Amino acid sequence: MTVAPATPRLIDRGDLVAALDRAAARKVTIISAPAGSGKTCLLREWAGRPGQQFRLALVQVQRDQRDAQQFWLALLDAIGQGSATAGRVEPRAATPDFNAPAMVDRVLSELADAQGGVTLVIDDLHELNSPEALSQLTRLLTNLPPQVRAILTMRHDVRLRLHQLRLAGELAEIRAADLRFSERETRELLDASGIALSAAGAALLHQRTEGWAAGLRLAALSLAGHPDPERFVAEFSGSDRTVAEYLIAEMLERQPPDVRDLLVRTSLLDRVNGELADLLTGRPGSERTLLELEDASAFVVSLDPERTWFRYHHLFSDLLRLELRGSLPEEVPALHRRAADWFTVQGQVVEAIRHTQAAGDWADAARLLADHSFSLTLDGRAQTMQALVRAFPKGADHPELGLVRAMGDLAQGRLDQAAAHLALAEAHVQATPPDRRRRLRVAVASLTLSLARRRGQLAGVIEQARFLASPVTGQSHGDIALGSDLRAVALMNLGTAEAWTLGLPAAPDAERHLREGAALAREIGRPYLEVGCLAQLGFASLVLHSFATTQRRCREAIALAERHGWGAEPVIAPALIMLAANLIWTGEFDEGERWLQRTRQALQTDTGPDITLLLHQTAGLLHAGRGRHQEALEEFRAAEYQGSQLAESRALATRTTRWLLATQARLGMTGEARALLAALDDERAGSGEIRNAFAVICLAEGEPAAALAAVADVLDGTARVLGDVTVIEAHLLAGLAHRELGDQRAAGQAAEQALALAESDRLILPFAMTGSRELLEALPRHETAHAALLADILDILHSPPPAATEEESSLPPLQELSPGELKVLRYLPTNLSRPEIAGELSVSPNTVGTHLRSIYAKLQVRDRSSAVRRARELRLLAAGRTR
């Protein structure tokens, strides 16, 4: 075979390298110039100089990269290679619930721990098509550790807000004009390529190409062996694009027919290897051809150290695709189908779907996307998946896409839209061929469970979904791993839904299904699903197991999550909140508060009402245990609001209402408490938890006999209760009532019975919440059988409440929020969009937008999540509070 003669890889451009060296001394350097300007060559020459003392961390942004998570994982991997921190944790894997701020924190931590200087190079940044990733990248670049520098290359400027670095003199920029070859460098390139051209011809070539590196390189390839170089130079002119197309066409014409055929047929690929090229050409030996083309600098570039994968320069690729459509139009669909089949076998489903779409086989593309939607989501490719959905023709009827659209809606909190798309997918299941019907039925049911949990509508749904526990059979393409992904997700969703019923009948099933899901996830290498199952298993332990067992399970789940870098991801939030609650129930308030804060961090990207309700409940318990009843009231009210967003959450709602009623009573708000109590239906009002709350109201109103009557059904076992904690509380309330009535003996017996029930789990919070210090102090220490627990409880009850944190005490005074602004503010912790908030308040979206801008200004924040955090710090999320 014959290819164009090679040109030197690099021409010595010492002045330009020196300029980059000076620029790289600053914090961030931007190299922005069109394709073919020599950005990569400059970086190679600069980085390849002998004696460099820094470590290079290189990230190549993939073409049309839409998934922010994939970008950050590649960045973290590049930083970790060879660093002192490598090997401390498992390699970071993708998650469906990506927490970008937490990832940036981890990247900054890795950079800070790196030994010696690090230069972070992000190549082709213009391909990063994710506003979220660019926003977080701005944060990273403006907070780089002192020993770290960054170089960004791009074909055009991207939206990075680096004005602070520019003002500080820490931003350097190299543009297209800086990269252009001088006349001297043009002559050196021609001489190195063995091209004899007069000084006037060289000057004309430089003038025609305007020193554009790609144009000069192409010209050198075309001039090599040309019979009349002077005439060749005189005949072409025009824009960069025109020059490139002319020169590439000239070069392509000089290739042998088999080489030209290979280049044209494989041009429809973003990347190619020898096996794939052999498939598209129908001939062997393609890998050798590709290697020779790269060696000849014919705009073929290898993508890996082993030189097995290649890509074409994008200018070259564009021209080749034009040639393909012009010369072989009838073969294009078949070529795409061959490529799609090859990528499917290799498990590279995104490329397979793209080529199936390009072939016009929309039904097959919809099937592929639906079948792989769970796996793509687990791989953190949700944005790519939605882009594939948008590529389908508008109005085309592909019911299977309802499954994919529902997944996107659930991720974004659009629950009504998710329900509509799931209904469409479910209606299509029966029309599906038998070999795929069960797979789709499992997928739809699994998502239906997830939706039902988010809405609190679990009644009836779980029974319909019991079949999820059996293996998926009848898989298309014999893809066992794909079926395992789906089954593991199904087991996790089924067990999670069962756990969230908070009822004893479903608890054993929840535990079994979550254990099976975790084991399967471990077997198939899906750590995200394993962590998810274990986190929910900690939550499920609430009904069946002791506090110690629950705490152990939560810590095991958290430890596994931290090994994978997911200590602040939503997937681990159930374990975080349960651990916080366990610590608070056992009186470890400070430690519980730290885990509560970890939970808030994990929920930055998940504002579902179910887990947020638990967050507010637990925060309320912490405040109540410390005697901060006003703060507790605000948290319980916030939990009550979250509960109102769930259609069927009787167990959770009862727990919230019980604490809200009791807290109102302890604050002297007995009228409000009685009004809320009167609004409850008979079933809830008769529960043990609400009977206890009524007893607190009676005690607050000075009616101890009525309080005793209220808890009688709890103590004799006739009232339904959610757990032993309710019975402990009932004994304490009875003891307080007996004490008010002057019956010290009965009061002591009640306290002793409460201690006996609390002993096994070392529970302390019920004693703190009920204000039982004097009741316990009256117990003779030498007569009680629980002296150690009694001493621990009294130590905590005698401890002064913690002082306000430095952050709380240093908050600047703020302007008062208007009633309208306060109403909007209370919707910000939810997952409602601006139009949805407007609908709730019966105002226009513009009004909501105006209120939001004012809220941000008054709270001195920039975005919604920051406003929620600041509002919580200032206790603004409870009704009636404006300061």
Coordinates of N, CA, C and O in Angstrom, one line a residue, residues 706-816:
A706 N -57.1 13.0 83.4 CA -57.4 12.8 82.0 C -56.2 12.2 81.2 O -56.4 11.4 80.3
A707 N -55.0 12.6 81.6 CA -53.8 12.1 81.0 C -53.7 10.6 81.3 O -53.4 9.8 80.3
L708 N -54.0 10.2 82.5 CA -53.9 8.7 82.8 C -54.9 7.9 82.0 O -54.6 6.8 81.5
A709 N -56.1 8.5 81.9 CA -57.1 7.8 81.1 C -56.7 7.7 79.6 O -57.0 6.7 78.9
A710 N -56.0 8.7 79.1 CA -55.6 8.8 77.7 C -54.6 7.6 77.4 O -54.6 7.0 76.3
V711 N -53.7 7.4 78.3 CA -52.6 6.3 78.1 C -53.0 5.0 78.5 O -52.3 4.0 78.3
A712 N -54.2 4.8 79.1 CA -54.6 3.5 79.6 C -54.7 2.5 78.6 O -54.2 1.3 78.7
D713 N -55.2 2.8 77.4 CA -55.3 1.8 76.3 C -53.9 1.4 75.8 O -53.7 0.3 75.2
V714 N -52.9 2.3 75.9 CA -51.6 2.0 75.4 C -50.9 1.0 76.4 O -50.3 0.0 76.0
L715 N -51.1 1.3 77.7 CA -50.5 0.5 78.7 C -51.1 -0.9 78.8 O -50.4 -1.9 79.2
D716 N -52.4 -1.0 78.5 CA -53.0 -2.4 78.6 C -52.9 -3.1 77.3 O -53.4 -4.3 77.2
G717 N -52.3 -2.5 76.3 CA -52.1 -3.2 75.0 C -53.2 -3.2 74.0 O -53.2 -3.9 73.0
T718 N -54.3 -2.5 74.3 CA -55.4 -2.5 73.4 C -55.3 -1.5 72.3 O -55.9 -1.7 71.2
A719 N -54.5 -0.5 72.5 CA -54.2 0.5 71.4 C -53.1 0.0 70.5 O -52.1 -0.5 71.0
R720 N -53.3 0.2 69.2 CA -52.2 -0.1 68.2 C -51.1 0.9 68.4 O -51.3 2.1 68.4
V721 N -49.8 0.3 68.4 CA -48.6 1.1 68.6 C -47.6 0.8 67.5 O -47.7 -0.3 66.9
L722 N -46.7 1.7 67.2 CA -45.7 1.5 66.2 C -44.5 0.8 66.7 O -43.6 0.4 65.9
G723 N -44.3 0.8 68.0 CA -43.1 0.2 68.6 C -43.0 0.4 70.1 O -43.9 1.0 70.7
D724 N -42.0 -0.2 70.7 CA -41.9 -0.1 72.2 C -41.7 1.3 72.7 O -42.0 1.6 73.8
V725 N -41.1 2.2 71.8 CA -40.9 3.6 72.2 C -42.2 4.2 72.7 O -42.3 5.0 73.7
T726 N -43.3 3.9 72.0 CA -44.6 4.5 72.4 C -45.0 4.0 73.8 O -45.6 4.8 74.6
V727 N -44.7 2.7 74.1 CA -45.1 2.2 75.4 C -44.2 2.8 76.5 O -44.7 3.2 77.6
I728 N -42.9 3.0 76.2 CA -42.0 3.7 77.1 C -42.6 5.1 77.4 O -42.6 5.5 78.6
E729 N -42.9 5.8 76.4 CA -43.4 7.2 76.5 C -44.7 7.1 77.4 O -44.9 8.0 78.2
A730 N -45.6 6.2 77.1 CA -46.8 6.1 77.9 C -46.6 5.9 79.4 O -47.2 6.5 80.2
H731 N -45.6 5.0 79.7 CA -45.3 4.8 81.1 C -44.8 6.1 81.8 O -45.1 6.5 82.9
L732 N -43.9 6.9 81.0 CA -43.4 8.1 81.6 C -44.5 9.1 81.8 O -44.5 9.9 82.8
L733 N -45.4 9.2 80.8 CA -46.5 10.2 80.9 C -47.4 9.8 82.1 O -47.9 10.7 82.8
A734 N -47.6 8.5 82.3 CA -48.4 8.0 83.4 C -47.7 8.4 84.7 O -48.3 8.8 85.7
G735 N -46.4 8.2 84.7 CA -45.6 8.6 85.9 C -45.7 10.0 86.2 O -45.9 10.4 87.4
L736 N -45.7 10.9 85.2 CA -45.8 12.3 85.4 C -47.2 12.7 86.0 O -47.4 13.5 86.8
A737 N -48.2 12.0 85.4 CA -49.6 12.2 85.9 C -49.8 11.8 87.4 O -50.4 12.5 88.2
H738 N -49.3 10.6 87.7 CA -49.3 10.1 89.1 C -48.6 11.1 90.0 O -49.1 11.3 91.1
R739 N -47.5 11.6 89.6 CA -46.7 12.6 90.4 C -47.6 13.8 90.7 O -47.6 14.4 91.8
E740 N -48.3 14.3 89.6 CA -49.1 15.5 89.8 C -50.3 15.2 90.7 O -50.7 16.0 91.5
L741 N -50.7 13.9 90.7 CA -51.8 13.5 91.6 C -51.3 13.2 93.1 O -52.1 12.9 93.9
G742 N -50.0 13.3 93.3 CA -49.5 13.0 94.6 C -49.2 11.6 94.9 O -48.9 11.2 96.0
D743 N -49.3 10.7 93.9 CA -49.1 9.2 94.2 C -47.6 8.9 93.8 O -47.4 8.4 92.6
Q744 N -46.7 9.1 94.7 CA -45.3 9.0 94.4 C -44.9 7.5 94.1 O -44.1 7.2 93.3
R745 N -45.6 6.6 94.8 CA -45.3 5.2 94.6 C -45.7 4.7 93.2 O -44.9 4.1 92.5
A746 N -46.9 5.1 92.7 CA -47.3 4.8 91.4 C -46.4 5.5 90.3 O -46.0 4.9 89.3
A747 N -46.0 6.7 90.6 CA -45.1 7.4 89.7 C -43.7 6.7 89.6 O -43.2 6.5 88.5
G748 N -43.2 6.2 90.7 CA -41.9 5.5 90.7 C -42.1 4.2 89.9 O -41.2 3.8 89.2
Q749 N -43.2 3.5 90.1 CA -43.4 2.2 89.4 C -43.4 2.4 87.9 O -42.9 1.7 87.1
A750 N -44.1 3.5 87.5 CA -44.2 3.8 86.1 C -42.8 4.1 85.5 O -42.5 3.7 84.4
A751 N -42.0 4.9 86.3 CA -40.7 5.2 85.8 C -39.8 4.0 85.7 O -39.0 3.8 84.8
E752 N -40.0 3.1 86.7 CA -39.2 1.9 86.7 C -39.6 1.0 85.5 O -38.7 0.4 84.8
Q753 N -40.9 0.9 85.1 CA -41.3 0.1 84.0 C -40.7 0.8 82.7 O -40.3 0.0 81.8
A754 N -40.7 2.1 82.6 CA -40.1 2.7 81.4 C -38.6 2.4 81.3 O -38.1 2.1 80.2
L755 N -37.9 2.4 82.4 CA -36.5 2.1 82.4 C -36.3 0.7 82.0 O -35.3 0.4 81.2
A756 N -37.1 -0.2 82.4 CA -37.0 -1.7 82.1 C -37.1 -1.8 80.6 O -36.4 -2.6 79.9
L757 N -38.1 -1.2 80.0 CA -38.3 -1.3 78.5 C -37.2 -0.6 77.7 O -36.8 -1.1 76.6
A758 N -36.6 0.4 78.3 CA -35.5 1.2 77.6 C -34.2 0.5 77.7 O -33.2 0.9 77.0
E759 N -34.0 -0.4 78.7 CA -32.7 -0.9 79.0 C -32.0 -1.6 77.9 O -30.8 -1.4 77.6
S760 N -32.7 -2.5 77.1 CA -32.0 -3.3 76.1 C -31.4 -2.4 75.0 O -30.3 -2.7 74.5
D761 N -32.1 -1.3 74.6 CA -31.5 -0.4 73.6 C -30.9 0.8 74.2 O -30.4 1.7 73.4
R762 N -30.9 0.9 75.5 CA -30.3 2.1 76.2 C -30.9 3.4 75.6 O -30.2 4.4 75.3
L763 N -32.3 3.4 75.5 CA -33.0 4.6 75.0 C -33.0 5.7 76.0 O -33.3 5.4 77.2
I764 N -32.7 6.9 75.6 CA -32.7 8.0 76.5 C -33.6 9.2 76.0 O -34.2 9.9 76.8
L765 N -33.8 9.3 74.7 CA -34.6 10.4 74.2 C -36.0 10.4 74.8 O -36.5 11.6 75.1
P766 N -36.8 9.3 75.0 CA -38.1 9.5 75.6 C -38.1 10.2 76.9 O -39.1 10.9 77.2
F767 N -37.1 9.9 77.7 CA -37.0 10.6 79.0 C -36.8 12.1 78.9 O -37.3 12.9 79.6
A768 N -36.0 12.4 77.9 CA -35.7 13.9 77.6 C -36.9 14.6 77.0 O -37.2 15.7 77.5
M769 N -37.5 14.0 76.1 CA -38.7 14.6 75.4 C -39.8 14.9 76.4 O -40.5 15.9 76.3
T770 N -40.1 13.9 77.3 CA -41.2 14.0 78.2 C -40.9 14.9 79.4 O -41.8 15.2 80.2
G771 N -39.7 15.4 79.5 CA -39.4 16.2 80.7 C -39.4 15.4 82.0 O -40.0 15.9 83.0
S772 N -38.8 14.3 82.0 CA -39.0 13.3 83.2 C -37.9 13.4 84.2 O -37.7 12.5 85.0
R773 N -37.1 14.5 84.2 CA -35.9 14.6 85.0 C -36.3 14.4 86.5 O -35.8 13.6 87.3
E774 N -37.3 15.2 87.0 CA -37.7 15.2 88.4 C -38.3 13.9 88.7 O -38.1 13.4 89.8
L775 N -39.0 13.3 87.8 CA -39.6 12.0 88.0 C -38.5 10.9 88.3 O -38.6 10.1 89.2
L776 N -37.4 11.0 87.5 CA -36.3 10.0 87.7 C -35.5 10.3 88.9 O -35.0 9.4 89.6
E777 N -35.4 11.6 89.2 CA -34.6 12.0 90.4 C -35.2 11.5 91.7 O -34.5 11.3 92.7
A778 N -36.5 11.3 91.6 CA -37.2 10.8 92.8 C -37.0 9.3 93.1 O -37.3 8.8 94.1
L779 N -36.4 8.6 92.1 CA -36.2 7.2 92.2 C -35.0 6.9 93.2 O -33.9 7.5 92.9
P780 N -35.1 6.1 94.2 CA -34.0 5.7 95.0 C -32.9 4.9 94.1 O -33.3 3.9 93.6
R781 N -31.7 5.5 94.0 CA -30.7 4.8 93.2 C -30.4 3.4 93.6 O -30.2 2.5 92.8
H782 N -30.5 3.1 95.0 CA -30.1 1.8 95.5 C -31.2 0.8 95.3 O -31.0 -0.4 95.5
E783 N -32.4 1.2 95.0 CA -33.5 0.3 94.8 C -33.8 -0.1 93.3 O -34.4 -1.1 93.1
T784 N -33.4 0.8 92.4 CA -33.8 0.5 91.0 C -32.9 -0.6 90.5 O -31.7 -0.7 90.8
A785 N -33.5 -1.3 89.6 CA -32.7 -2.4 88.9 C -32.0 -1.9 87.7 O -31.3 -2.6 87.0
H786 N -32.1 -0.6 87.4 CA -31.5 0.0 86.2 C -30.7 1.2 86.5 O -30.8 2.3 85.9
A787 N -29.8 1.1 87.6 CA -29.1 2.2 88.1 C -28.1 2.8 87.0 O -28.0 4.1 86.9
A788 N -27.5 2.0 86.2 CA -26.5 2.5 85.2 C -27.2 3.3 84.2 O -26.8 4.4 83.8
L789 N -28.3 2.8 83.7 CA -29.1 3.6 82.7 C -29.7 4.8 83.3 O -29.6 5.9 82.6
L790 N -30.2 4.7 84.5 CA -30.7 5.9 85.2 C -29.6 7.0 85.3 O -29.9 8.2 85.0
A791 N -28.4 6.6 85.7 CA -27.3 7.6 85.8 C -27.0 8.2 84.5 O -26.8 9.5 84.4
D792 N -27.0 7.4 83.4 CA -26.7 8.0 82.1 C -27.8 9.0 81.7 O -27.5 10.1 81.1
I793 N -29.0 8.7 81.9 CA -30.1 9.5 81.5 C -30.0 10.9 82.3 O -30.1 12.0 81.7
L794 N -29.8 10.8 83.6 CA -29.7 12.0 84.4 C -28.5 12.9 84.0 O -28.6 14.1 84.1
D795 N -27.4 12.2 83.7 CA -26.3 13.0 83.2 C -26.6 13.8 82.0 O -26.2 15.0 81.9
I796 N -27.3 13.2 81.1 CA -27.7 14.0 79.9 C -28.7 15.0 80.2 O -28.7 16.2 79.7
L797 N -29.7 14.7 81.0 CA -30.8 15.7 81.3 C -30.2 16.8 82.1 O -30.8 17.9 82.1
H798 N -29.1 16.7 82.8 CA -28.5 17.7 83.6 C -27.6 18.6 82.7 O -27.1 19.6 83.2
S799 N -27.2 18.1 81.6 CA -26.2 18.8 80.7 C -26.9 20.1 80.2 O -28.0 20.0 79.7
P800 N -26.2 21.2 80.1 CA -26.7 22.4 79.6 C -26.8 22.2 78.0 O -26.1 21.5 77.4
P801 N -27.8 22.9 77.4 CA -28.0 22.8 76.0 C -26.7 23.5 75.3 O -26.1 24.4 75.8
P802 N -26.3 23.0 74.1 CA -25.2 23.5 73.4 C -25.4 25.0 73.0 O -26.5 25.4 72.7
A803 N -24.4 25.8 73.0 CA -24.5 27.2 72.6 C -24.6 27.2 71.1 O -24.3 26.3 70.4
A804 N -25.1 28.3 70.6 CA -25.2 28.5 69.2 C -23.9 28.4 68.5 O -22.8 28.9 69.1
T805 N -23.8 27.9 67.3 CA -22.6 27.7 66.6 C -22.1 29.1 66.2 O -22.8 30.0 66.1
E806 N -20.8 29.1 65.9 CA -20.2 30.4 65.4 C -20.9 30.8 64.1 O -21.1 32.0 63.9
E807 N -21.2 29.9 63.2 CA -21.9 30.2 62.0 C -23.2 30.8 62.3 O -23.6 31.8 61.7
E808 N -24.0 30.3 63.2 CA -25.3 30.8 63.5 C -25.2 32.2 64.2 O -26.0 33.1 63.8
S809 N -24.2 32.4 65.0 CA -24.1 33.7 65.7 C -23.6 34.8 64.9 O -23.7 35.9 65.2
S810 N -22.9 34.4 63.7 CA -22.3 35.4 62.9 C -23.1 35.8 61.7 O -22.7 36.5 60.8
L811 N -24.4 35.2 61.6 CA -25.2 35.6 60.5 C -25.6 37.0 60.5 O -26.0 37.5 61.5
P812 N -25.4 37.8 59.4 CA -25.7 39.2 59.4 C -27.2 39.4 59.4 O -28.0 38.5 59.1
P813 N -27.6 40.6 59.9 CA -29.1 40.9 60.0 C -29.6 40.9 58.5 O -29.0 41.4 57.6
L814 N -30.9 40.4 58.4 CA -31.5 40.4 57.0 C -32.7 41.2 57.0 O -33.3 41.5 58.0
Q815 N -33.1 41.6 55.8 CA -34.4 42.3 55.6 C -35.5 41.3 55.9 O -35.4 40.1 55.6
E816 N -36.7 41.7 56.4 CA -37.8 40.9 56.7 C -38.4 40.4 55.4 O -38.6 41.2 54.5

